[in-house]
mmCIF file of C-alpha atoms in Angstrom:
data_model
loop_
_atom_site.group_PDB
_atom_site.id
_atom_site.type_symbol
_atom_site.label_atom_id
_atom_site.label_comp_id
_atom_site.label_asym_id
_atom_site.label_seq_id
_atom_site.Cartn_x
_atom_site.Cartn_y
_atom_site.Cartn_z
ATOM 1 C CA GLN A 78 0.056 -0.058 -0.141
ATOM 2 C CA LYS A 79 1.226 3.433 -0.811
ATOM 3 C CA GLU A 80 1.839 5.903 1.763
ATOM 4 C CA VAL A 81 -0.105 8.589 -0.140
ATOM 5 C CA GLU A 82 -3.215 7.778 -2.280
ATOM 6 C CA GLN A 83 -4.736 9.924 -4.928
ATOM 7 C CA ASP A 84 -7.344 9.137 -7.436
ATOM 8 C CA PRO A 85 -5.791 9.491 -10.786
ATOM 9 C CA GLY A 86 -8.932 10.490 -12.624
ATOM 10 C CA PRO A 87 -9.295 12.106 -15.149
ATOM 11 C CA LEU A 88 -11.831 14.287 -13.655
ATOM 12 C CA SER A 89 -13.797 16.323 -16.132
ATOM 13 C CA VAL A 90 -15.805 19.369 -15.112
ATOM 14 C CA PRO A 91 -17.732 21.995 -16.803
ATOM 15 C CA GLU A 92 -16.038 25.705 -16.567
ATOM 16 C CA GLY A 93 -17.337 27.419 -13.405
ATOM 17 C CA ALA A 94 -17.608 24.337 -11.311
ATOM 18 C CA ILE A 95 -16.226 23.710 -7.927
ATOM 19 C CA VAL A 96 -13.571 21.120 -7.798
ATOM 20 C CA SER A 97 -12.511 18.795 -5.061
ATOM 21 C CA LEU A 98 -9.309 16.859 -4.978
ATOM 22 C CA ASN A 99 -8.352 14.571 -2.403
ATOM 23 C CA CYS A 100 -5.471 12.608 -0.822
ATOM 24 C CA THR A 101 -5.375 10.091 1.934
ATOM 25 C CA TYR A 102 -2.244 9.153 3.736
ATOM 26 C CA SER A 103 -1.249 6.554 6.275
ATOM 27 C CA ASN A 104 1.865 7.818 8.020
ATOM 28 C CA SER A 105 0.836 9.783 11.018
ATOM 29 C CA ALA A 106 4.202 11.546 11.157
ATOM 30 C CA PHE A 107 3.221 13.842 8.095
ATOM 31 C CA GLN A 108 2.519 17.488 9.369
ATOM 32 C CA TYR A 109 3.507 19.448 6.281
ATOM 33 C CA PHE A 110 1.158 19.312 3.369
ATOM 34 C CA MET A 111 1.404 20.592 -0.138
ATOM 35 C CA TRP A 112 -0.312 20.840 -3.397
ATOM 36 C CA TYR A 113 1.565 21.068 -6.682
ATOM 37 C CA ARG A 114 0.159 21.768 -10.259
ATOM 38 C CA GLN A 115 1.675 20.352 -13.214
ATOM 39 C CA TYR A 116 0.925 21.071 -16.869
ATOM 40 C CA SER A 117 1.512 18.739 -19.590
ATOM 41 C CA ARG A 118 5.582 18.476 -20.317
ATOM 42 C CA LYS A 119 6.135 20.866 -17.412
ATOM 43 C CA GLY A 120 7.703 20.306 -13.945
ATOM 44 C CA PRO A 121 5.401 20.462 -10.909
ATOM 45 C CA GLU A 122 4.915 24.227 -9.367
ATOM 46 C CA LEU A 123 3.763 24.798 -5.720
ATOM 47 C CA LEU A 124 0.178 25.772 -5.319
ATOM 48 C CA MET A 125 -0.649 25.790 -1.573
ATOM 49 C CA TYR A 126 1.159 24.572 1.505
ATOM 50 C CA THR A 127 -0.231 24.099 4.684
ATOM 51 C CA TYR A 128 1.299 23.027 8.155
ATOM 52 C CA SER A 129 -0.608 20.694 10.424
ATOM 53 C CA SER A 130 -4.452 20.668 10.342
ATOM 54 C CA GLY A 131 -6.752 23.386 9.043
ATOM 55 C CA ASN A 132 -7.818 25.343 6.210
ATOM 56 C CA LYS A 133 -5.941 27.859 3.929
ATOM 57 C CA GLU A 134 -7.288 30.073 1.192
ATOM 58 C CA ASP A 135 -5.416 31.810 -1.541
ATOM 59 C CA GLY A 136 -7.828 33.308 -4.132
ATOM 60 C CA ARG A 137 -9.941 30.549 -5.710
ATOM 61 C CA PHE A 138 -7.954 27.770 -3.990
ATOM 62 C CA THR A 139 -8.802 26.329 -0.467
ATOM 63 C CA ALA A 140 -6.432 23.420 1.192
ATOM 64 C CA GLN A 141 -7.838 21.592 3.854
ATOM 65 C CA VAL A 142 -5.924 19.226 6.292
ATOM 66 C CA ASP A 143 -7.722 16.861 8.556
ATOM 67 C CA LYS A 144 -4.971 14.797 10.445
ATOM 68 C CA SER A 145 -7.422 12.953 12.455
ATOM 69 C CA SER A 146 -8.716 11.302 9.398
ATOM 70 C CA LYS A 147 -5.305 11.346 7.477
ATOM 71 C CA TYR A 148 -7.212 12.957 4.692
ATOM 72 C CA ILE A 149 -6.277 16.357 2.799
ATOM 73 C CA SER A 150 -8.283 18.114 0.058
ATOM 74 C CA LEU A 151 -7.999 20.917 -2.489
ATOM 75 C CA PHE A 152 -11.065 22.853 -3.632
ATOM 76 C CA ILE A 153 -11.112 25.090 -6.538
ATOM 77 C CA ARG A 154 -13.917 27.689 -7.076
ATOM 78 C CA ASP A 155 -14.990 28.802 -10.465
ATOM 79 C CA SER A 156 -12.990 26.487 -12.236
ATOM 80 C CA GLN A 157 -11.201 27.845 -15.461
ATOM 81 C CA PRO A 158 -9.909 25.935 -18.556
ATOM 82 C CA SER A 159 -6.597 27.087 -17.549
ATOM 83 C CA ASP A 160 -6.898 24.964 -14.350
ATOM 84 C CA SER A 161 -6.666 21.775 -16.395
ATOM 85 C CA ALA A 162 -3.574 20.168 -15.288
ATOM 86 C CA THR A 163 -2.410 17.190 -13.069
ATOM 87 C CA TYR A 164 -2.486 18.121 -9.434
ATOM 88 C CA LEU A 165 -0.003 16.229 -6.922
ATOM 89 C CA CYS A 166 -0.523 16.095 -3.233
ATOM 90 C CA ALA A 167 3.002 16.131 -1.328
ATOM 91 C CA MET A 168 3.687 15.692 2.279
ATOM 92 C CA SER A 169 6.499 15.397 4.849
ATOM 93 C CA GLY A 170 7.245 14.357 8.372
ATOM 94 C CA ARG A 171 9.647 17.121 9.418
ATOM 95 C CA SER A 172 11.809 19.834 8.537
ATOM 96 C CA GLY A 173 15.611 20.228 8.342
ATOM 97 C CA ALA A 174 17.975 18.355 6.326
ATOM 98 C CA GLY A 175 16.941 14.901 5.243
ATOM 99 C CA ASN A 176 13.162 15.909 5.193
ATOM 100 C CA MET A 177 11.767 14.217 2.160
ATOM 101 C CA LEU A 178 8.503 14.802 0.147
ATOM 102 C CA THR A 179 6.160 11.997 -0.421
ATOM 103 C CA PHE A 180 3.956 12.478 -3.275
ATOM 104 C CA GLY A 181 0.777 11.089 -4.562
ATOM 105 C CA GLY A 182 0.403 9.722 -7.971
ATOM 106 C CA GLY A 183 -1.548 12.858 -9.074
ATOM 107 C CA THR A 184 -5.097 13.438 -10.255
ATOM 108 C CA ARG A 185 -5.581 14.833 -13.845
ATOM 109 C CA LEU A 186 -8.312 17.469 -14.045
ATOM 110 C CA MET A 187 -9.914 18.762 -17.330
ATOM 111 C CA VAL A 188 -12.385 22.019 -17.373
ATOM 112 C CA LYS A 189 -14.207 22.173 -20.300
ATOM 113 C CA PRO A 190 -15.477 25.682 -21.543
ATOM 114 C CA ASN B 5 14.050 33.769 -15.524
ATOM 115 C CA ALA B 6 15.547 30.538 -16.026
ATOM 116 C CA GLY B 7 15.213 29.032 -12.669
ATOM 117 C CA VAL B 8 16.020 25.209 -12.839
ATOM 118 C CA THR B 9 17.284 24.131 -16.281
ATOM 119 C CA GLN B 10 17.550 20.637 -17.234
ATOM 120 C CA THR B 11 19.385 19.110 -20.025
ATOM 121 C CA PRO B 12 18.738 17.189 -22.343
ATOM 122 C CA LYS B 13 14.919 17.418 -22.721
ATOM 123 C CA PHE B 14 14.769 13.927 -24.350
ATOM 124 C CA GLN B 15 17.197 11.072 -24.698
ATOM 125 C CA VAL B 16 16.746 7.491 -26.095
ATOM 126 C CA LEU B 17 19.451 4.922 -24.955
ATOM 127 C CA LYS B 18 20.243 1.387 -25.441
ATOM 128 C CA THR B 19 20.581 -1.006 -22.539
ATOM 129 C CA GLY B 20 23.806 -0.751 -20.832
ATOM 130 C CA GLN B 21 24.697 2.480 -22.067
ATOM 131 C CA SER B 22 25.875 5.306 -19.624
ATOM 132 C CA MET B 23 24.376 8.855 -19.428
ATOM 133 C CA THR B 24 24.659 11.921 -17.225
ATOM 134 C CA LEU B 25 21.802 14.215 -16.826
ATOM 135 C CA GLN B 26 22.443 17.783 -16.094
ATOM 136 C CA CYS B 27 20.744 20.183 -13.868
ATOM 137 C CA ALA B 28 21.409 23.823 -13.001
ATOM 138 C CA GLN B 29 19.705 26.692 -11.051
ATOM 139 C CA ASP B 30 20.394 30.297 -10.765
ATOM 140 C CA MET B 31 18.455 31.072 -7.717
ATOM 141 C CA ASN B 32 21.417 30.487 -5.290
ATOM 142 C CA HIS B 33 19.549 27.791 -3.627
ATOM 143 C CA ASN B 34 21.304 25.366 -1.422
ATOM 144 C CA SER B 35 19.508 22.133 -1.492
ATOM 145 C CA MET B 36 19.122 20.346 -4.832
ATOM 146 C CA TYR B 37 16.940 16.998 -5.633
ATOM 147 C CA TRP B 38 16.598 14.592 -8.255
ATOM 148 C CA TYR B 39 13.171 12.833 -8.886
ATOM 149 C CA ARG B 40 11.833 10.348 -11.180
ATOM 150 C CA GLN B 41 8.103 10.417 -12.192
ATOM 151 C CA ASP B 42 6.395 7.182 -13.471
ATOM 152 C CA PRO B 43 2.614 7.108 -14.406
ATOM 153 C CA GLY B 44 0.492 6.593 -11.401
ATOM 154 C CA MET B 45 3.525 6.668 -8.968
ATOM 155 C CA GLY B 46 3.971 10.314 -8.508
ATOM 156 C CA LEU B 47 7.500 11.692 -8.078
ATOM 157 C CA ARG B 48 10.058 9.392 -6.091
ATOM 158 C CA LEU B 49 13.131 11.015 -4.672
ATOM 159 C CA ILE B 50 16.426 9.491 -6.035
ATOM 160 C CA TYR B 51 19.072 11.296 -4.481
ATOM 161 C CA TYR B 52 19.402 14.734 -2.827
ATOM 162 C CA SER B 53 22.025 17.417 -2.062
ATOM 163 C CA ALA B 54 21.024 19.456 1.104
ATOM 164 C CA SER B 55 24.128 21.769 0.538
ATOM 165 C CA GLU B 56 27.254 22.005 -1.735
ATOM 166 C CA GLY B 57 29.690 19.242 -0.844
ATOM 167 C CA THR B 58 27.010 16.712 0.293
ATOM 168 C CA THR B 59 24.791 14.246 -1.242
ATOM 169 C CA ASP B 60 22.273 11.672 0.224
ATOM 170 C CA LYS B 61 20.104 8.759 -0.935
ATOM 171 C CA GLY B 62 16.439 8.991 -1.449
ATOM 172 C CA GLU B 63 13.751 6.420 -1.910
ATOM 173 C CA VAL B 64 14.996 5.112 -5.196
ATOM 174 C CA PRO B 65 18.789 5.446 -5.237
ATOM 175 C CA ASN B 66 19.987 1.926 -6.935
ATOM 176 C CA GLY B 67 21.286 2.352 -10.402
ATOM 177 C CA TYR B 68 22.023 6.124 -9.996
ATOM 178 C CA ASN B 69 24.985 8.065 -8.735
ATOM 179 C CA VAL B 70 25.117 11.953 -8.597
ATOM 180 C CA SER B 71 27.689 14.598 -8.179
ATOM 181 C CA ARG B 72 27.116 18.158 -6.849
ATOM 182 C CA LEU B 73 29.523 19.997 -8.917
ATOM 183 C CA ASN B 74 29.267 23.276 -7.184
ATOM 184 C CA LYS B 75 26.340 25.266 -5.762
ATOM 185 C CA ARG B 76 24.439 25.613 -9.124
ATOM 186 C CA GLU B 77 24.975 22.259 -10.486
ATOM 187 C CA PHE B 78 23.859 18.685 -9.669
ATOM 188 C CA SER B 79 24.141 16.068 -12.143
ATOM 189 C CA LEU B 80 22.604 12.543 -12.186
ATOM 190 C CA ARG B 81 24.525 9.565 -13.745
ATOM 191 C CA LEU B 82 23.250 6.383 -15.005
ATOM 192 C CA GLU B 83 26.238 3.764 -15.499
ATOM 193 C CA SER B 84 24.474 1.101 -17.038
ATOM 194 C CA ALA B 85 21.083 2.129 -18.000
ATOM 195 C CA ALA B 86 18.213 -0.598 -17.622
ATOM 196 C CA PRO B 87 14.639 -0.613 -19.230
ATOM 197 C CA SER B 88 13.146 -0.181 -15.824
ATOM 198 C CA GLN B 89 14.734 3.461 -15.551
ATOM 199 C CA THR B 90 12.629 4.510 -18.351
ATOM 200 C CA SER B 91 10.857 7.602 -16.705
ATOM 201 C CA VAL B 92 10.826 11.265 -16.678
ATOM 202 C CA TYR B 93 13.432 12.951 -14.595
ATOM 203 C CA PHE B 94 13.097 16.149 -12.714
ATOM 204 C CA CYS B 95 15.550 18.236 -10.976
ATOM 205 C CA ALA B 96 14.484 20.513 -8.277
ATOM 206 C CA SER B 97 16.052 23.327 -5.867
ATOM 207 C CA ARG B 98 15.337 24.812 -2.543
ATOM 208 C CA VAL B 99 16.518 27.487 -0.747
ATOM 209 C CA GLY B 100 17.258 25.529 2.278
ATOM 210 C CA THR B 101 15.939 22.409 3.766
ATOM 211 C CA SER B 102 12.815 23.606 5.590
ATOM 212 C CA SER B 103 9.612 21.903 4.611
ATOM 213 C CA ASN B 104 7.914 25.392 4.275
ATOM 214 C CA GLN B 105 10.062 26.544 1.534
ATOM 215 C CA PRO B 106 8.867 25.394 -1.741
ATOM 216 C CA GLN B 107 10.967 23.215 -4.077
ATOM 217 C CA HIS B 108 11.138 24.670 -7.665
ATOM 218 C CA PHE B 109 11.180 22.099 -10.460
ATOM 219 C CA GLY B 110 12.969 22.006 -13.947
ATOM 220 C CA ASP B 111 10.713 20.951 -16.982
ATOM 221 C CA GLY B 112 11.922 17.266 -16.890
ATOM 222 C CA THR B 113 14.271 14.928 -19.063
ATOM 223 C CA ARG B 114 12.217 12.248 -20.825
ATOM 224 C CA LEU B 115 14.516 9.224 -20.924
ATOM 225 C CA SER B 116 13.624 6.005 -22.846
ATOM 226 C CA ILE B 117 15.898 3.152 -22.633
ATOM 227 C CA LEU B 118 15.445 0.397 -25.160
#
């Protein structure tokens, strides 16, 4: 079983829809949670970062972490065709030298005009 | 703004051939990383360098070697390529080693081994 599970999709939604992307994890030591966006043929870019439990909002994006359920989510409001990409969750257990990111497999999102 | 530059972008090798993937960053970052990305597997860390002069194994180091040539450059070498190493390879850099600092990725090297 992978440490971080993510539905690969693809997830297809109409423009303007609210999108919910999710990851589950098994390692209770994870406390730093990130969402990366990856366009086709490009490297991942950091979208959201959250430490421990709670919510964080940035424009149309909201990240939620529920450590008790080992479940994290990314919500995209008013989705746009430019949001079409693969979304990767990533997490790590500690900071400092030697901390490593564990990635989910990514969810491919398609937003149709 | 170059950021993280990887060369080459594409490469086809035959089994047993050797190759070095190059990575350079112009952001004065201390930490650098090599990942491989396979379908459905996410990114998996091969090796990393927390600072100039140090390198450490990641999750999947077997079959690879690395060199932190200087602060800017971090290369990945396949001594004897195998078909299982067919993948997309990403280099990343970060200011330090704190988890709240983002990793900046290059656009990858697509490597096929026949």
